[in-house]
mmCIF file with all atom_site columns, C-alpha atoms and ligand atoms in Angstrom:
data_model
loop_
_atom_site.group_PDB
_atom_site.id
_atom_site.type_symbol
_atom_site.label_atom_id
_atom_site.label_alt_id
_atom_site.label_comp_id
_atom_site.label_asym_id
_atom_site.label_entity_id
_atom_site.label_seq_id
_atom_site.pdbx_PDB_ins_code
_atom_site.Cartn_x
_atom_site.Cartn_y
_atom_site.Cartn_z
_atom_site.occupancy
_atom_site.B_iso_or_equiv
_atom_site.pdbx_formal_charge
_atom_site.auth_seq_id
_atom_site.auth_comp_id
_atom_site.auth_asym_id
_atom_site.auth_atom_id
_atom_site.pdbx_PDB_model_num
ATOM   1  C  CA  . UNK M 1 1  ? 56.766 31.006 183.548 1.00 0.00 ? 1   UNK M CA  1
ATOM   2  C  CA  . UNK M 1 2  ? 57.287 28.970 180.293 1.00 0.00 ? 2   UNK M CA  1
ATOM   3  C  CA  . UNK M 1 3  ? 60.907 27.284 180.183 1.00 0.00 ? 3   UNK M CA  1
ATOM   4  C  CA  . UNK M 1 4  ? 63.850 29.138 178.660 1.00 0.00 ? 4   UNK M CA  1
ATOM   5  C  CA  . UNK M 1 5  ? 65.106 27.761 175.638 1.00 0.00 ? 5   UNK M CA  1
ATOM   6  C  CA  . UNK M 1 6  ? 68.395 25.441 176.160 1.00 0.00 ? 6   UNK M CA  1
ATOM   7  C  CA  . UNK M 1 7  ? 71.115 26.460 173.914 1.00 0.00 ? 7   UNK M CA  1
ATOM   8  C  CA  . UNK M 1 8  ? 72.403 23.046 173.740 1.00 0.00 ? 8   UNK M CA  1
ATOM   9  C  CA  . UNK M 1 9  ? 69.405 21.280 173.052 1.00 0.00 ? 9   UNK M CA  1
ATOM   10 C  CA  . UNK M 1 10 ? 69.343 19.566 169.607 1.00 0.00 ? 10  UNK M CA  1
ATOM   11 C  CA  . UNK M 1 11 ? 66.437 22.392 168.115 1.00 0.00 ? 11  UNK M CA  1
ATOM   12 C  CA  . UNK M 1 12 ? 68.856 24.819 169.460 1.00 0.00 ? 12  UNK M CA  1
ATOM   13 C  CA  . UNK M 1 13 ? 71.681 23.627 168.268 1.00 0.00 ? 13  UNK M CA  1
ATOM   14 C  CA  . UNK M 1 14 ? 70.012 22.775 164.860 1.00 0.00 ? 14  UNK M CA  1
ATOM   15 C  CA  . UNK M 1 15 ? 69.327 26.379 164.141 1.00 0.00 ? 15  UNK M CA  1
ATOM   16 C  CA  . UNK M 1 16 ? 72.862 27.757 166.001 1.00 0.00 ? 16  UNK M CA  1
ATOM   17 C  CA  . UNK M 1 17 ? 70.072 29.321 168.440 1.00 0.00 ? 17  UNK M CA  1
ATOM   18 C  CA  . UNK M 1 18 ? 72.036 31.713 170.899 1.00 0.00 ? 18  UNK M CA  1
ATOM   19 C  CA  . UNK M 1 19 ? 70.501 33.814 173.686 1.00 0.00 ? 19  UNK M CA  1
ATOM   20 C  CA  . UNK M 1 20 ? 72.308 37.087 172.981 1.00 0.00 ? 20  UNK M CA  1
ATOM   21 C  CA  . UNK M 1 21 ? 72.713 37.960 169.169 1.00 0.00 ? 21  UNK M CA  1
ATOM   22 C  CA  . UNK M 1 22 ? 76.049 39.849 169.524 1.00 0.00 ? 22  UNK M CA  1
ATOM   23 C  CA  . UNK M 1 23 ? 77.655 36.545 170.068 1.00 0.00 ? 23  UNK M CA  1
ATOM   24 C  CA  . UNK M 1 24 ? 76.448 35.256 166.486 1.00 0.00 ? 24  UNK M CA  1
ATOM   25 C  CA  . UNK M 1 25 ? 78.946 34.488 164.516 1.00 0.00 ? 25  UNK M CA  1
ATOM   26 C  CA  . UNK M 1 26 ? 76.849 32.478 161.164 1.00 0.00 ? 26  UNK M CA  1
ATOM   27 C  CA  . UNK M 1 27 ? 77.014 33.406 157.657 1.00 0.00 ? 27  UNK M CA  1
ATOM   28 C  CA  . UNK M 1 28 ? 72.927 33.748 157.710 1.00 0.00 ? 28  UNK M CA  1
ATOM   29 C  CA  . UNK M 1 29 ? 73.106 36.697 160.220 1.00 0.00 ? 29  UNK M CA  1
ATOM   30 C  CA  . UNK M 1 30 ? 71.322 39.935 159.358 1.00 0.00 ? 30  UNK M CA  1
ATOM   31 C  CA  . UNK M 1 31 ? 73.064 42.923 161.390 1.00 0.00 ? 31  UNK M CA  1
ATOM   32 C  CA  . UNK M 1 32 ? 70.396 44.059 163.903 1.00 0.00 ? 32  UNK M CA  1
ATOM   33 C  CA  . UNK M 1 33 ? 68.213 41.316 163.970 1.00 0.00 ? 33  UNK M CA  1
ATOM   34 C  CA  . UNK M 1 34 ? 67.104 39.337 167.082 1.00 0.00 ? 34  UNK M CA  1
ATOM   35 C  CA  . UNK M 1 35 ? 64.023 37.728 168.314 1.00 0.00 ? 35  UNK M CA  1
ATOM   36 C  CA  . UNK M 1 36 ? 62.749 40.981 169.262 1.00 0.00 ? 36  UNK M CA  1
ATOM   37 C  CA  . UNK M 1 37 ? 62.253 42.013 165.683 1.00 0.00 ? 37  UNK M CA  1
ATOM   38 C  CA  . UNK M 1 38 ? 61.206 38.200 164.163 1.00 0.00 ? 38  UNK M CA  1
ATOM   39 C  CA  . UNK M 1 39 ? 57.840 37.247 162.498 1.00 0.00 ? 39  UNK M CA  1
ATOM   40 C  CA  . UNK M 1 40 ? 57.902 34.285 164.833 1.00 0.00 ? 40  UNK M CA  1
ATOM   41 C  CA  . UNK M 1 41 ? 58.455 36.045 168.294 1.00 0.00 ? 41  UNK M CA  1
ATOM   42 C  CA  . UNK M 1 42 ? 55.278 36.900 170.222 1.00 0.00 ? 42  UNK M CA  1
ATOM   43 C  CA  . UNK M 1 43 ? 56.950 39.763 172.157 1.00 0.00 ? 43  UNK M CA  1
ATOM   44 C  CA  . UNK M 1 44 ? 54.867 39.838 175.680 1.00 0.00 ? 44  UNK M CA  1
ATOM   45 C  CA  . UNK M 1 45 ? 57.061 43.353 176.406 1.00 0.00 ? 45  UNK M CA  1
ATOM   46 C  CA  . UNK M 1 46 ? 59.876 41.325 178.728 1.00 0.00 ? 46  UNK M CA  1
ATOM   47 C  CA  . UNK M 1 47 ? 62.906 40.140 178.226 1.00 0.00 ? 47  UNK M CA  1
ATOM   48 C  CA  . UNK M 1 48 ? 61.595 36.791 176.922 1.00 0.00 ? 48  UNK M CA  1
ATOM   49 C  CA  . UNK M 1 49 ? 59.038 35.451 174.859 1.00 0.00 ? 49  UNK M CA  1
ATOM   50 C  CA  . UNK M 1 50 ? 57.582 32.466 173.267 1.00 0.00 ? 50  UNK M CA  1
ATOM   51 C  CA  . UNK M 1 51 ? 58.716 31.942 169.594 1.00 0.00 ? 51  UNK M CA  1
ATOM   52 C  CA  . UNK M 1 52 ? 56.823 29.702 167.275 1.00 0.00 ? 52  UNK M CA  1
ATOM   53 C  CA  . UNK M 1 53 ? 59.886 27.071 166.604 1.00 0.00 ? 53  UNK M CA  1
ATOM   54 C  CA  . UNK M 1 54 ? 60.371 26.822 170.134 1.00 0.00 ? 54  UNK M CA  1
ATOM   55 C  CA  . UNK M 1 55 ? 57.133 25.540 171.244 1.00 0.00 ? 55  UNK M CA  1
ATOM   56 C  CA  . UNK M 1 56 ? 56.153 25.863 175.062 1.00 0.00 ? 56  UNK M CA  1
ATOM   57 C  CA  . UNK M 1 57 ? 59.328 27.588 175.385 1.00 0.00 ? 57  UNK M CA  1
ATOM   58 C  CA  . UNK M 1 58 ? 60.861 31.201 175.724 1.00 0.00 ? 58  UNK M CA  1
ATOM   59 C  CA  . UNK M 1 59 ? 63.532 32.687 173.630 1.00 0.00 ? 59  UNK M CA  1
ATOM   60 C  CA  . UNK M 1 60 ? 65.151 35.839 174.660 1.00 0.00 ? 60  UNK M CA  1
ATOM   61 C  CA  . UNK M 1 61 ? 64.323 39.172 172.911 1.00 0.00 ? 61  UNK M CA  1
ATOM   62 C  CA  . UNK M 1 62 ? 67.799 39.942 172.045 1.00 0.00 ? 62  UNK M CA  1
ATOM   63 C  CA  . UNK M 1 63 ? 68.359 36.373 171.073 1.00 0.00 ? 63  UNK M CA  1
ATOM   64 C  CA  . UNK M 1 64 ? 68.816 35.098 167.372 1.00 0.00 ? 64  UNK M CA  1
ATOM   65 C  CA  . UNK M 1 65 ? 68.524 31.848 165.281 1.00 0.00 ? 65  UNK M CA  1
ATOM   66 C  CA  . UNK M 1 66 ? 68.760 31.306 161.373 1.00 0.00 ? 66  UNK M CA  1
ATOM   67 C  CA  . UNK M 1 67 ? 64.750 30.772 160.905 1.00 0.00 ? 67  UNK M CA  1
ATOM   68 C  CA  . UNK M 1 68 ? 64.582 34.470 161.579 1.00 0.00 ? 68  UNK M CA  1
ATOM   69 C  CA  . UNK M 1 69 ? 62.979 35.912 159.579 1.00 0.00 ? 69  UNK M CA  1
ATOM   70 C  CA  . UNK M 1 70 ? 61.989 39.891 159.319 1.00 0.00 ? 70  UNK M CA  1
ATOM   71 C  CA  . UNK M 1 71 ? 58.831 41.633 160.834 1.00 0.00 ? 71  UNK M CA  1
ATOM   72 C  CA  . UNK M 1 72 ? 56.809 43.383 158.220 1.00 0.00 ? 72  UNK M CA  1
HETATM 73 FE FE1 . LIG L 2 .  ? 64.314 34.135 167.678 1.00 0.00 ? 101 LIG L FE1 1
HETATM 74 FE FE2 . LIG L 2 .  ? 62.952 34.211 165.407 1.00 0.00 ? 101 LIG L FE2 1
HETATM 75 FE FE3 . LIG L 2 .  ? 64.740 32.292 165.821 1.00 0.00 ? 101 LIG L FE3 1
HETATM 76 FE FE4 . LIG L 2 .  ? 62.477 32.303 167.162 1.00 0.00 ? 101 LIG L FE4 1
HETATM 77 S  S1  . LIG L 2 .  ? 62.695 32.045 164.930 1.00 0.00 ? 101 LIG L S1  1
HETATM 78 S  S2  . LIG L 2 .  ? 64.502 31.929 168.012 1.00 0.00 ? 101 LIG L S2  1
HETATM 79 S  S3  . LIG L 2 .  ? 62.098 34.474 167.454 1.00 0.00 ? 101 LIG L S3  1
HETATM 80 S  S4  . LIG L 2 .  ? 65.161 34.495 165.622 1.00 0.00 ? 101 LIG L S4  1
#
């Protein structure tokens, strides 16, 4: 399985990345969004998934960052 994000790695960090969204506290957040519902996650129907700003890594479906940006 693809490595997990770190949330202290400097891409992370960058883009206040966090694992769980409920924990978001940013001015950019968008109540009810999370990985699970970005143009940039490739949901594979788990928990995690790989997420085009993270490449080679997974980001977790109920996870957030501010490049989210909404599923048409
Ligand atoms: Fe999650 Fe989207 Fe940010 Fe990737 S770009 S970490 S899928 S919110």
């Amino acid at each position: 399985a693809a490595t997990k994000v770190d949330e202290n790695s400097d891409t992370a960090q960058a883009l206040a990345y966090r694992h769980d969204a409920a924990t978001v506290d940013h001015p950019a957040f968008v109540e009810g969004s999370n990985c699970a519902n970005c143009l940039l996650y490739t949901d594979t129907g788990g928990d995690w998934g790989p997420c085009a700003v993270f490449p080679g890594q997974q980001v977790a479906a109920k996870g957030w960052c501010t490049a989210w940006v909404a599923r048409s």
